Amino acid sequence: MAGRSQPVLAGVVTALVGFASSFTVVLAGLRAVGASDAQAASGLLAVCVASGVSAVWLGLRHRIPMSVAWSTPGAALLVATGAMPGGWPVAVGAFLVSGVLIVAAGLFPALGRAVAAIPRPVAGAMLAGVLLPLCTAPVRALVEVPRLAVPVVLAWLLLHRFARRWAVPGALVVAVAAIALTAPVSGLGGAGLLPAVELTAPAWNVSAMVGLALPLFLVTMAAQNVPGMAVLVGYGYRPPFGAALRATGLTTLLAAPAGGHAVNLAAITAALAAGPDAHPDPDRRWIASVTAGTGLALLGLGAGAATALVALAPPVLIEAVAGLALLGALATALTSALAEPAAREAAVVTFVVTASGVTLVGVGGAFWGLVAGGLMLLLFRHRPAGSGTAESGTAGSGTAGSGAAESGAAESGAGGSVAAGRDSVAVGSSPSGGGAGGT
């Protein structure tokens, strides 16, 4: 009996940890690009259901524990990008384009290889620059709302020391309690607590395509899909990368009109469903990912209540909880960015430009950070001998896929060498889920 219930319990834990650890990031991101509270609640509901549908389909179809989640780094990118000319409809249009690109990467392996060809230090630095504004929010909250923020940060510290998996959910519980004790009860009176879908007609412009759609696709691929594959391969599976991209890309397309920004393979919580704690028998662990998908879809029914509660809190407090959830991802991204001495200058330039939050010709800092870092690598690619930088450590020394092999594999991989057929990938990586991604 215990053997049958073990993967189910692991799936329930995966869903709870995944939702509680980063739903505040999603809400902050959607509101940053122009969503109203109702539209943000709809977006959270959409990505929960889309992630659940993808996880259930992939698990039942392939009998592999392929956990699916929303793109947490993608949501952080929305915060860093902010409102764009054209408002919320343009953001929805960018979500749709990003979904199309994810499907295309599943259909055309060359596109996936192109993403993996982005130098790893530049990709890591761009992600770090995207995450930095949210990761500084706990510090700002301690200064601006200390009565609320101090208990939240203390709870996070204690749980991070003794029960790391529950550190962010625990901090969230303390934040909810603090909000409930200090916010006026009448504030929930007019809030829409029941889930509701708010459809938005998309709009498009060039600045949103370059400044939001393309960076969202790149961040989702490099920081979520690729590390998610690495986790599964580290546990001995050969997951069908192309099928996963097609499934998550299609559900992203379906979720976008309702406000969902991106759906992808889980990177961190993937280990909860794919590891031995889910079940001693690897062939039974897919039950955990299917259960997690079902649980995440059901948790989405609480999107309205979650959004209403968030709306009562000081914005900096919600950003602080989101920032605590992203500190590990920031550390991983910085480690990746600075791992290669020859490319550190380019990585630092990428990080600084991205974190600056500048907007030029309507295009945000994430894109310009990639451009600046790429130009730095090209500029110093053939630096003369004796200048302090070896030629071997430049742009070709590492990729966004953490060193994807140059074997011309049909599917680009993550976290190591790639050996794949048309629809599968084998990645040399530890099962720790060390990607820079979120859930």
Short mmCIF file of C-alpha atoms in Angstrom, two decimals:
data_model
loop_
_atom_site.label_atom_id
_atom_site.label_comp_id
_atom_site.label_asym_id
_atom_site.label_seq_id
_atom_site.Cartn_x
_atom_site.Cartn_y
_atom_site.Cartn_z
CA MET A 1 0.00 0.00 0.00
CA ALA A 2 2.86 2.34 0.91
CA GLY A 3 4.48 1.64 -2.43
CA ARG A 4 1.33 2.67 -4.27
CA SER A 5 0.81 5.85 -2.28
CA GLN A 6 4.45 6.99 -2.31
CA PRO A 7 4.45 8.53 -5.83
CA VAL A 8 1.06 10.11 -5.20
CA LEU A 9 2.32 11.79 -2.04
CA ALA A 10 5.48 12.90 -3.85
CA GLY A 11 3.32 14.44 -6.56
CA VAL A 12 1.20 16.31 -4.01
CA VAL A 13 4.35 17.72 -2.40
CA THR A 14 5.72 18.68 -5.81
CA ALA A 15 2.55 20.60 -6.68
CA LEU A 16 2.36 22.38 -3.32
CA VAL A 17 6.03 23.37 -3.28
CA GLY A 18 5.96 24.47 -6.92
CA PHE A 19 2.85 26.62 -6.51
CA ALA A 20 3.63 28.18 -3.14
CA SER A 21 7.27 28.88 -3.97
CA SER A 22 6.71 31.12 -6.94
CA PHE A 23 3.09 32.09 -7.66
CA THR A 24 3.90 35.52 -6.25
CA VAL A 25 6.54 35.91 -8.99
CA VAL A 26 3.91 35.15 -11.63
CA LEU A 27 1.44 37.68 -10.23
CA ALA A 28 4.13 40.34 -9.89
CA GLY A 29 5.26 39.75 -13.47
CA LEU A 30 1.80 39.85 -15.02
CA ARG A 31 0.87 43.01 -13.14
CA ALA A 32 4.19 44.63 -14.13
CA VAL A 33 3.37 44.31 -17.85
CA GLY A 34 -0.07 45.84 -17.46
CA ALA A 35 -2.47 43.16 -16.25
CA SER A 36 -5.29 44.18 -13.92
CA ASP A 37 -5.85 42.08 -10.80
CA ALA A 38 -8.55 40.10 -12.62
CA GLN A 39 -6.30 39.55 -15.65
CA ALA A 40 -3.39 38.50 -13.42
CA ALA A 41 -5.64 35.99 -11.62
CA SER A 42 -6.75 34.66 -14.99
CA GLY A 43 -3.12 34.34 -16.09
CA LEU A 44 -2.18 32.41 -12.96
CA LEU A 45 -5.16 30.09 -13.45
CA ALA A 46 -4.20 29.62 -17.11
CA VAL A 47 -0.57 28.62 -16.45
CA CYS A 48 -1.65 26.28 -13.64
CA VAL A 49 -4.14 24.44 -15.85
CA ALA A 50 -1.82 24.47 -18.88
CA SER A 51 1.06 23.09 -16.81
CA GLY A 52 -1.19 20.41 -15.35
CA VAL A 53 -2.53 19.33 -18.72
CA SER A 54 0.99 19.13 -20.17
CA ALA A 55 2.32 17.12 -17.22
CA VAL A 56 -0.58 14.65 -17.29
CA TRP A 57 -0.31 14.15 -21.06
CA LEU A 58 3.48 13.72 -21.09
CA GLY A 59 3.43 11.39 -18.07
CA LEU A 60 0.68 9.14 -19.41
CA ARG A 61 2.04 9.17 -22.95
CA HIS A 62 5.71 8.47 -22.22
CA ARG A 63 5.65 6.93 -18.70
CA ILE A 64 8.44 9.32 -17.66
CA PRO A 65 8.18 11.76 -14.69
CA MET A 66 8.25 14.93 -16.79
CA SER A 67 7.15 17.65 -14.38
CA VAL A 68 5.81 20.84 -15.98
CA ALA A 69 5.50 24.33 -14.50
CA TRP A 70 5.24 27.96 -15.45
CA SER A 71 8.42 29.85 -16.33
CA THR A 72 9.54 31.50 -13.10
CA PRO A 73 12.53 33.25 -14.73
CA GLY A 74 10.12 34.29 -17.49
CA ALA A 75 7.86 35.91 -14.88
CA ALA A 76 10.90 37.68 -13.41
CA LEU A 77 11.67 38.92 -16.91
CA LEU A 78 8.19 40.48 -17.03
CA VAL A 79 8.97 42.36 -13.81
CA ALA A 80 12.27 43.60 -15.24
CA THR A 81 10.67 44.59 -18.55
CA GLY A 82 7.68 46.47 -17.14
CA ALA A 83 4.83 47.99 -19.11
CA MET A 84 5.38 48.28 -22.85
CA PRO A 85 3.86 50.57 -25.47
CA GLY A 86 0.51 48.99 -26.28
CA GLY A 87 -0.07 47.74 -22.73
CA TRP A 88 -1.43 44.35 -21.73
CA PRO A 89 -2.66 43.26 -25.21
CA VAL A 90 0.88 43.62 -26.55
CA ALA A 91 2.20 41.49 -23.68
CA VAL A 92 -0.37 38.80 -24.56
CA GLY A 93 0.80 38.97 -28.16
CA ALA A 94 4.38 38.42 -26.97
CA PHE A 95 3.28 35.37 -24.95
CA LEU A 96 1.76 33.92 -28.12
CA VAL A 97 4.90 34.51 -30.17
CA SER A 98 7.03 32.91 -27.46
CA GLY A 99 4.74 29.87 -27.54
CA VAL A 100 5.10 29.63 -31.31
CA LEU A 101 8.89 29.70 -30.95
CA ILE A 102 8.79 26.91 -28.34
CA VAL A 103 6.68 24.75 -30.66
CA ALA A 104 9.06 25.55 -33.51
CA ALA A 105 12.01 24.45 -31.37
CA GLY A 106 10.24 21.12 -30.88
CA LEU A 107 9.58 20.76 -34.60
CA PHE A 108 12.91 22.05 -35.92
CA PRO A 109 15.94 20.89 -33.90
CA ALA A 110 18.16 23.56 -35.50
CA LEU A 111 16.30 26.22 -33.53
CA GLY A 112 16.99 24.38 -30.29
CA ARG A 113 20.66 24.12 -31.22
CA ALA A 114 20.72 27.85 -31.89
CA VAL A 115 19.49 28.53 -28.36
CA ALA A 116 22.09 26.15 -26.92
CA ALA A 117 24.77 27.96 -28.94
CA ILE A 118 24.35 31.15 -26.89
CA PRO A 119 27.55 31.33 -24.82
CA ARG A 120 26.86 30.05 -21.33
CA PRO A 121 28.39 33.02 -19.49
CA VAL A 122 26.26 35.47 -21.48
CA ALA A 123 23.08 33.46 -20.97
CA GLY A 124 23.75 33.13 -17.24
CA ALA A 125 24.56 36.82 -16.92
CA MET A 126 21.38 37.84 -18.74
CA LEU A 127 19.30 35.67 -16.42
CA ALA A 128 21.10 37.08 -13.37
CA GLY A 129 20.39 40.61 -14.56
CA VAL A 130 16.73 39.76 -15.02
CA LEU A 131 16.48 38.26 -11.51
CA LEU A 132 18.42 40.96 -9.64
CA PRO A 133 15.63 43.57 -9.26
CA LEU A 134 13.32 41.06 -7.57
CA CYS A 135 16.11 39.59 -5.45
CA THR A 136 16.82 43.01 -3.92
CA ALA A 137 13.17 43.34 -2.83
CA PRO A 138 13.68 41.60 0.57
CA VAL A 139 16.25 44.25 1.48
CA ARG A 140 13.93 47.07 0.44
CA ALA A 141 11.04 45.46 2.32
CA LEU A 142 13.09 45.29 5.53
CA VAL A 143 13.58 49.07 5.29
CA GLU A 144 10.13 50.09 4.03
CA VAL A 145 7.83 47.69 5.92
CA PRO A 146 9.99 46.15 8.68
CA ARG A 147 7.04 45.09 10.84
CA LEU A 148 5.82 42.81 8.03
CA ALA A 149 9.12 41.87 6.39
CA VAL A 150 11.21 40.90 9.42
CA PRO A 151 9.04 37.87 10.38
CA VAL A 152 8.96 36.76 6.74
CA VAL A 153 12.73 36.89 6.33
CA LEU A 154 13.34 35.21 9.71
CA ALA A 155 10.97 32.38 8.80
CA TRP A 156 12.78 31.93 5.50
CA LEU A 157 16.19 31.85 7.20
CA LEU A 158 15.17 29.28 9.81
CA LEU A 159 13.45 26.98 7.33
CA HIS A 160 16.27 27.40 4.82
CA ARG A 161 18.60 26.09 7.51
CA PHE A 162 16.52 23.15 8.73
CA ALA A 163 13.99 22.33 5.96
CA ARG A 164 15.14 24.04 2.78
CA ARG A 165 12.38 22.64 0.58
CA TRP A 166 9.79 24.46 2.68
CA ALA A 167 11.66 27.74 3.17
CA VAL A 168 9.72 29.79 0.63
CA PRO A 169 6.31 28.21 1.33
CA GLY A 170 6.92 28.86 5.03
CA ALA A 171 7.86 32.47 4.36
CA LEU A 172 4.70 32.79 2.29
CA VAL A 173 2.55 31.46 5.14
CA VAL A 174 4.08 34.05 7.49
CA ALA A 175 3.47 36.78 4.90
CA VAL A 176 -0.17 35.71 4.53
CA ALA A 177 -0.60 35.79 8.30
CA ALA A 178 0.97 39.25 8.46
CA ILE A 179 -1.32 40.52 5.71
CA ALA A 180 -4.39 39.01 7.37
CA LEU A 181 -3.53 40.68 10.69
CA THR A 182 -2.82 44.12 9.26
CA ALA A 183 -4.99 44.50 6.15
CA PRO A 184 -8.61 45.69 6.48
CA VAL A 185 -11.07 42.81 6.25
CA SER A 186 -13.29 44.97 4.03
CA GLY A 187 -10.53 44.87 1.42
CA LEU A 188 -11.69 41.42 0.32
CA GLY A 189 -15.29 42.49 -0.01
CA GLY A 190 -15.25 43.32 -3.69
CA ALA A 191 -12.53 40.89 -4.70
CA GLY A 192 -13.26 38.11 -7.14
CA LEU A 193 -12.33 35.05 -5.09
CA LEU A 194 -13.69 32.51 -7.57
CA PRO A 195 -11.57 31.64 -10.61
CA ALA A 196 -12.52 33.48 -13.78
CA VAL A 197 -10.98 33.52 -17.24
CA GLU A 198 -10.34 36.98 -18.69
CA LEU A 199 -9.60 36.68 -22.40
CA THR A 200 -7.59 39.43 -24.08
CA ALA A 201 -7.30 40.06 -27.81
CA PRO A 202 -3.56 40.11 -28.60
CA ALA A 203 -1.73 42.95 -30.27
CA TRP A 204 1.76 43.08 -31.71
CA ASN A 205 4.51 45.61 -32.28
CA VAL A 206 8.18 45.29 -33.10
CA SER A 207 9.48 46.48 -29.74
CA ALA A 208 7.43 43.87 -27.86
CA MET A 209 8.58 41.09 -30.20
CA VAL A 210 12.25 41.97 -29.75
CA GLY A 211 12.12 43.18 -26.17
CA LEU A 212 9.74 40.64 -24.62
CA ALA A 213 8.77 37.71 -26.88
CA LEU A 214 12.34 36.77 -27.88
CA PRO A 215 13.89 37.16 -24.39
CA LEU A 216 10.96 35.23 -22.88
CA PHE A 217 11.57 32.36 -25.29
CA LEU A 218 15.33 32.37 -24.63
CA VAL A 219 14.97 32.53 -20.84
CA THR A 220 12.35 29.78 -20.82
CA MET A 221 14.47 27.51 -22.98
CA ALA A 222 17.87 28.14 -21.39
CA ALA A 223 16.77 28.44 -17.75
CA GLN A 224 13.87 25.95 -17.58
CA ASN A 225 13.53 23.49 -20.46
CA VAL A 226 17.22 22.70 -20.78
CA PRO A 227 17.94 22.23 -17.04
CA GLY A 228 14.68 20.30 -16.71
CA MET A 229 15.94 17.83 -19.28
CA ALA A 230 19.26 17.62 -17.44
CA VAL A 231 17.50 16.60 -14.22
CA LEU A 232 15.65 13.77 -15.96
CA VAL A 233 18.77 12.53 -17.73
CA GLY A 234 20.66 12.67 -14.45
CA TYR A 235 18.17 10.17 -13.04
CA GLY A 236 18.68 7.81 -15.97
CA TYR A 237 15.77 8.73 -18.24
CA ARG A 238 15.89 9.51 -21.96
CA PRO A 239 13.05 12.01 -22.24
CA PRO A 240 11.69 13.05 -25.65
CA PHE A 241 12.79 16.69 -25.77
CA GLY A 242 10.97 17.51 -28.98
CA ALA A 243 7.69 16.09 -27.70
CA ALA A 244 8.04 18.03 -24.45
CA LEU A 245 8.65 21.29 -26.32
CA ARG A 246 5.69 20.72 -28.61
CA ALA A 247 3.37 19.92 -25.69
CA THR A 248 4.46 22.86 -23.53
CA GLY A 249 4.53 25.21 -26.51
CA LEU A 250 0.99 24.29 -27.51
CA THR A 251 -0.34 24.73 -23.99
CA THR A 252 1.47 28.08 -23.83
CA LEU A 253 -0.41 29.11 -26.97
CA LEU A 254 -3.71 28.03 -25.43
CA ALA A 255 -3.00 29.81 -22.14
CA ALA A 256 -1.72 33.08 -23.62
CA PRO A 257 -5.11 34.71 -24.46
CA ALA A 258 -6.13 34.11 -20.83
CA GLY A 259 -2.92 35.76 -19.61
CA GLY A 260 -0.58 32.78 -19.24
CA HIS A 261 2.99 33.81 -20.04
CA ALA A 262 4.88 30.53 -20.55
CA VAL A 263 4.72 26.81 -19.73
CA ASN A 264 7.84 24.64 -19.64
CA LEU A 265 9.56 21.66 -18.07
CA ALA A 266 10.15 22.14 -14.35
CA ALA A 267 13.77 22.54 -13.36
CA ILE A 268 13.91 22.48 -9.56
CA THR A 269 10.75 20.64 -8.54
CA ALA A 270 11.47 18.10 -11.29
CA ALA A 271 13.81 16.33 -8.86
CA LEU A 272 10.95 15.83 -6.37
CA ALA A 273 9.04 13.70 -8.86
CA ALA A 274 11.96 12.08 -10.68
CA GLY A 275 14.15 11.10 -7.72
CA PRO A 276 14.12 7.96 -5.57
CA ASP A 277 11.98 9.66 -2.93
CA ALA A 278 9.10 9.50 -5.40
CA HIS A 279 9.41 5.70 -5.71
CA PRO A 280 12.26 3.16 -5.57
CA ASP A 281 11.24 1.89 -9.00
CA PRO A 282 12.06 4.47 -11.73
CA ASP A 283 9.30 3.00 -13.88
CA ARG A 284 6.69 4.05 -11.31
CA ARG A 285 7.78 7.66 -10.80
CA TRP A 286 5.69 8.99 -13.67
CA ILE A 287 2.72 8.67 -11.32
CA ALA A 288 4.28 11.44 -9.22
CA SER A 289 4.52 13.86 -12.16
CA VAL A 290 0.95 13.10 -13.26
CA THR A 291 -0.28 13.66 -9.70
CA ALA A 292 1.72 16.90 -9.51
CA GLY A 293 0.14 18.11 -12.75
CA THR A 294 -3.33 17.32 -11.49
CA GLY A 295 -2.60 19.05 -8.19
CA LEU A 296 -1.21 22.15 -9.86
CA ALA A 297 -4.30 22.46 -12.06
CA LEU A 298 -6.53 22.21 -8.97
CA LEU A 299 -4.43 24.78 -7.11
CA GLY A 300 -5.07 27.13 -10.00
CA LEU A 301 -8.69 27.29 -8.87
CA GLY A 302 -7.44 29.39 -5.98
CA ALA A 303 -5.87 31.99 -8.27
CA GLY A 304 -8.60 34.53 -7.58
CA ALA A 305 -8.22 34.29 -3.82
CA ALA A 306 -4.42 34.39 -4.08
CA THR A 307 -4.55 37.50 -6.23
CA ALA A 308 -7.05 39.20 -3.92
CA LEU A 309 -4.78 38.55 -0.93
CA VAL A 310 -1.73 39.82 -2.79
CA ALA A 311 -3.61 42.98 -3.74
CA LEU A 312 -4.08 43.80 -0.03
CA ALA A 313 -0.36 43.66 0.72
CA PRO A 314 2.26 46.35 0.18
CA PRO A 315 3.75 45.57 -3.25
CA VAL A 316 7.27 45.45 -1.84
CA LEU A 317 6.26 42.65 0.57
CA ILE A 318 4.99 40.45 -2.26
CA GLU A 319 8.12 41.23 -4.26
CA ALA A 320 10.17 40.28 -1.20
CA VAL A 321 8.61 36.81 -1.05
CA ALA A 322 9.22 36.45 -4.78
CA GLY A 323 12.81 37.60 -4.32
CA LEU A 324 13.44 35.03 -1.61
CA ALA A 325 12.14 32.36 -3.99
CA LEU A 326 14.62 33.45 -6.66
CA LEU A 327 17.82 33.80 -4.59
CA GLY A 328 18.91 30.26 -5.42
CA ALA A 329 18.30 30.83 -9.11
CA LEU A 330 20.31 34.07 -8.94
CA ALA A 331 23.23 32.27 -7.29
CA THR A 332 23.20 29.57 -9.97
CA ALA A 333 23.00 32.14 -12.78
CA LEU A 334 25.92 34.16 -11.38
CA THR A 335 27.99 31.00 -10.95
CA SER A 336 27.33 30.08 -14.57
CA ALA A 337 28.11 33.61 -15.74
CA LEU A 338 31.49 33.81 -14.01
CA ALA A 339 32.66 30.22 -14.39
CA GLU A 340 34.87 30.90 -17.42
CA PRO A 341 37.63 33.46 -16.77
CA ALA A 342 38.02 34.32 -20.45
CA ALA A 343 34.39 35.41 -20.75
CA ARG A 344 33.95 37.18 -17.42
CA GLU A 345 34.18 40.69 -18.83
CA ALA A 346 31.50 39.92 -21.41
CA ALA A 347 29.34 38.33 -18.71
CA VAL A 348 29.70 41.37 -16.44
CA VAL A 349 28.75 43.70 -19.30
CA THR A 350 25.71 41.53 -20.07
CA PHE A 351 24.70 41.53 -16.41
CA VAL A 352 25.09 45.28 -15.94
CA VAL A 353 23.19 46.19 -19.10
CA THR A 354 20.37 43.76 -18.34
CA ALA A 355 20.07 44.79 -14.69
CA SER A 356 20.05 48.48 -15.62
CA GLY A 357 16.50 48.12 -16.88
CA VAL A 358 17.15 50.52 -19.75
CA THR A 359 14.73 50.75 -22.64
CA LEU A 360 16.05 51.78 -26.04
CA VAL A 361 13.75 52.17 -29.06
CA GLY A 362 11.09 50.44 -27.01
CA VAL A 363 13.21 47.33 -26.38
CA GLY A 364 14.09 46.31 -22.80
CA GLY A 365 17.40 45.62 -21.14
CA ALA A 366 17.41 41.81 -21.49
CA PHE A 367 17.79 42.03 -25.26
CA TRP A 368 20.42 44.77 -25.09
CA GLY A 369 22.31 42.78 -22.48
CA LEU A 370 22.56 39.85 -24.88
CA VAL A 371 23.69 42.17 -27.66
CA ALA A 372 26.30 43.88 -25.48
CA GLY A 373 27.68 40.58 -24.18
CA GLY A 374 27.83 39.09 -27.67
CA LEU A 375 29.68 42.13 -29.00
CA MET A 376 32.19 41.92 -26.14
CA LEU A 377 32.89 38.28 -26.95
CA LEU A 378 33.39 39.08 -30.63
CA LEU A 379 35.59 42.06 -29.82
CA PHE A 380 37.99 40.06 -27.64
CA ARG A 381 37.71 36.75 -29.44
CA HIS A 382 41.15 37.09 -31.03
CA ARG A 383 42.88 38.95 -28.23
CA PRO A 384 46.68 38.74 -28.74
CA ALA A 385 48.62 36.18 -26.74
CA GLY A 386 49.92 37.52 -23.46
CA SER A 387 46.99 39.89 -22.96
CA GLY A 388 45.74 37.80 -20.06
CA THR A 389 42.92 35.96 -21.83
CA ALA A 390 43.28 32.66 -23.60
CA GLU A 391 41.56 32.32 -26.92
CA SER A 392 40.22 28.95 -25.92
CA GLY A 393 37.90 30.41 -23.33
CA THR A 394 35.88 32.70 -25.51
CA ALA A 395 32.49 32.43 -27.11
CA GLY A 396 32.95 28.87 -28.23
CA SER A 397 33.96 27.56 -24.81
CA GLY A 398 30.51 27.19 -23.36
CA THR A 399 26.92 27.51 -24.37
CA ALA A 400 23.60 28.25 -22.81
CA GLY A 401 23.14 24.52 -22.55
CA SER A 402 26.03 24.36 -20.08
CA GLY A 403 28.40 22.98 -22.62
CA ALA A 404 26.28 21.29 -25.22
CA ALA A 405 28.39 18.97 -27.32
CA GLU A 406 29.41 19.93 -30.82
CA SER A 407 28.30 16.58 -32.15
CA GLY A 408 25.43 18.05 -34.14
CA ALA A 409 22.81 16.15 -32.19
CA ALA A 410 19.29 16.39 -33.42
CA GLU A 411 18.04 17.93 -30.15
CA SER A 412 19.97 20.56 -28.22
CA GLY A 413 20.72 19.62 -24.65
CA ALA A 414 21.52 21.11 -21.33
CA GLY A 415 24.05 20.76 -18.61
CA GLY A 416 26.56 18.68 -20.57
CA SER A 417 27.13 16.67 -23.69
CA VAL A 418 24.22 15.78 -25.90
CA ALA A 419 23.58 12.51 -27.65
CA ALA A 420 20.14 12.37 -29.14
CA GLY A 421 17.99 11.05 -31.85
CA ARG A 422 15.12 12.91 -33.53
CA ASP A 423 13.01 13.16 -30.40
CA SER A 424 15.20 12.41 -27.41
CA VAL A 425 18.16 13.86 -25.59
CA ALA A 426 20.86 12.53 -23.30
CA VAL A 427 22.56 15.12 -21.15
CA GLY A 428 25.59 14.72 -18.97
CA SER A 429 24.48 16.29 -15.73
CA SER A 430 24.00 15.64 -12.06
CA PRO A 431 20.46 15.04 -10.90
CA SER A 432 20.54 18.05 -8.62
CA GLY A 433 18.65 20.25 -10.99
CA GLY A 434 21.37 22.83 -10.99
CA GLY A 435 19.83 24.93 -13.72
CA ALA A 436 19.13 28.54 -13.16
CA GLY A 437 15.46 28.03 -13.53
CA GLY A 438 12.62 28.32 -11.11
CA THR A 439 10.05 25.66 -10.42
#
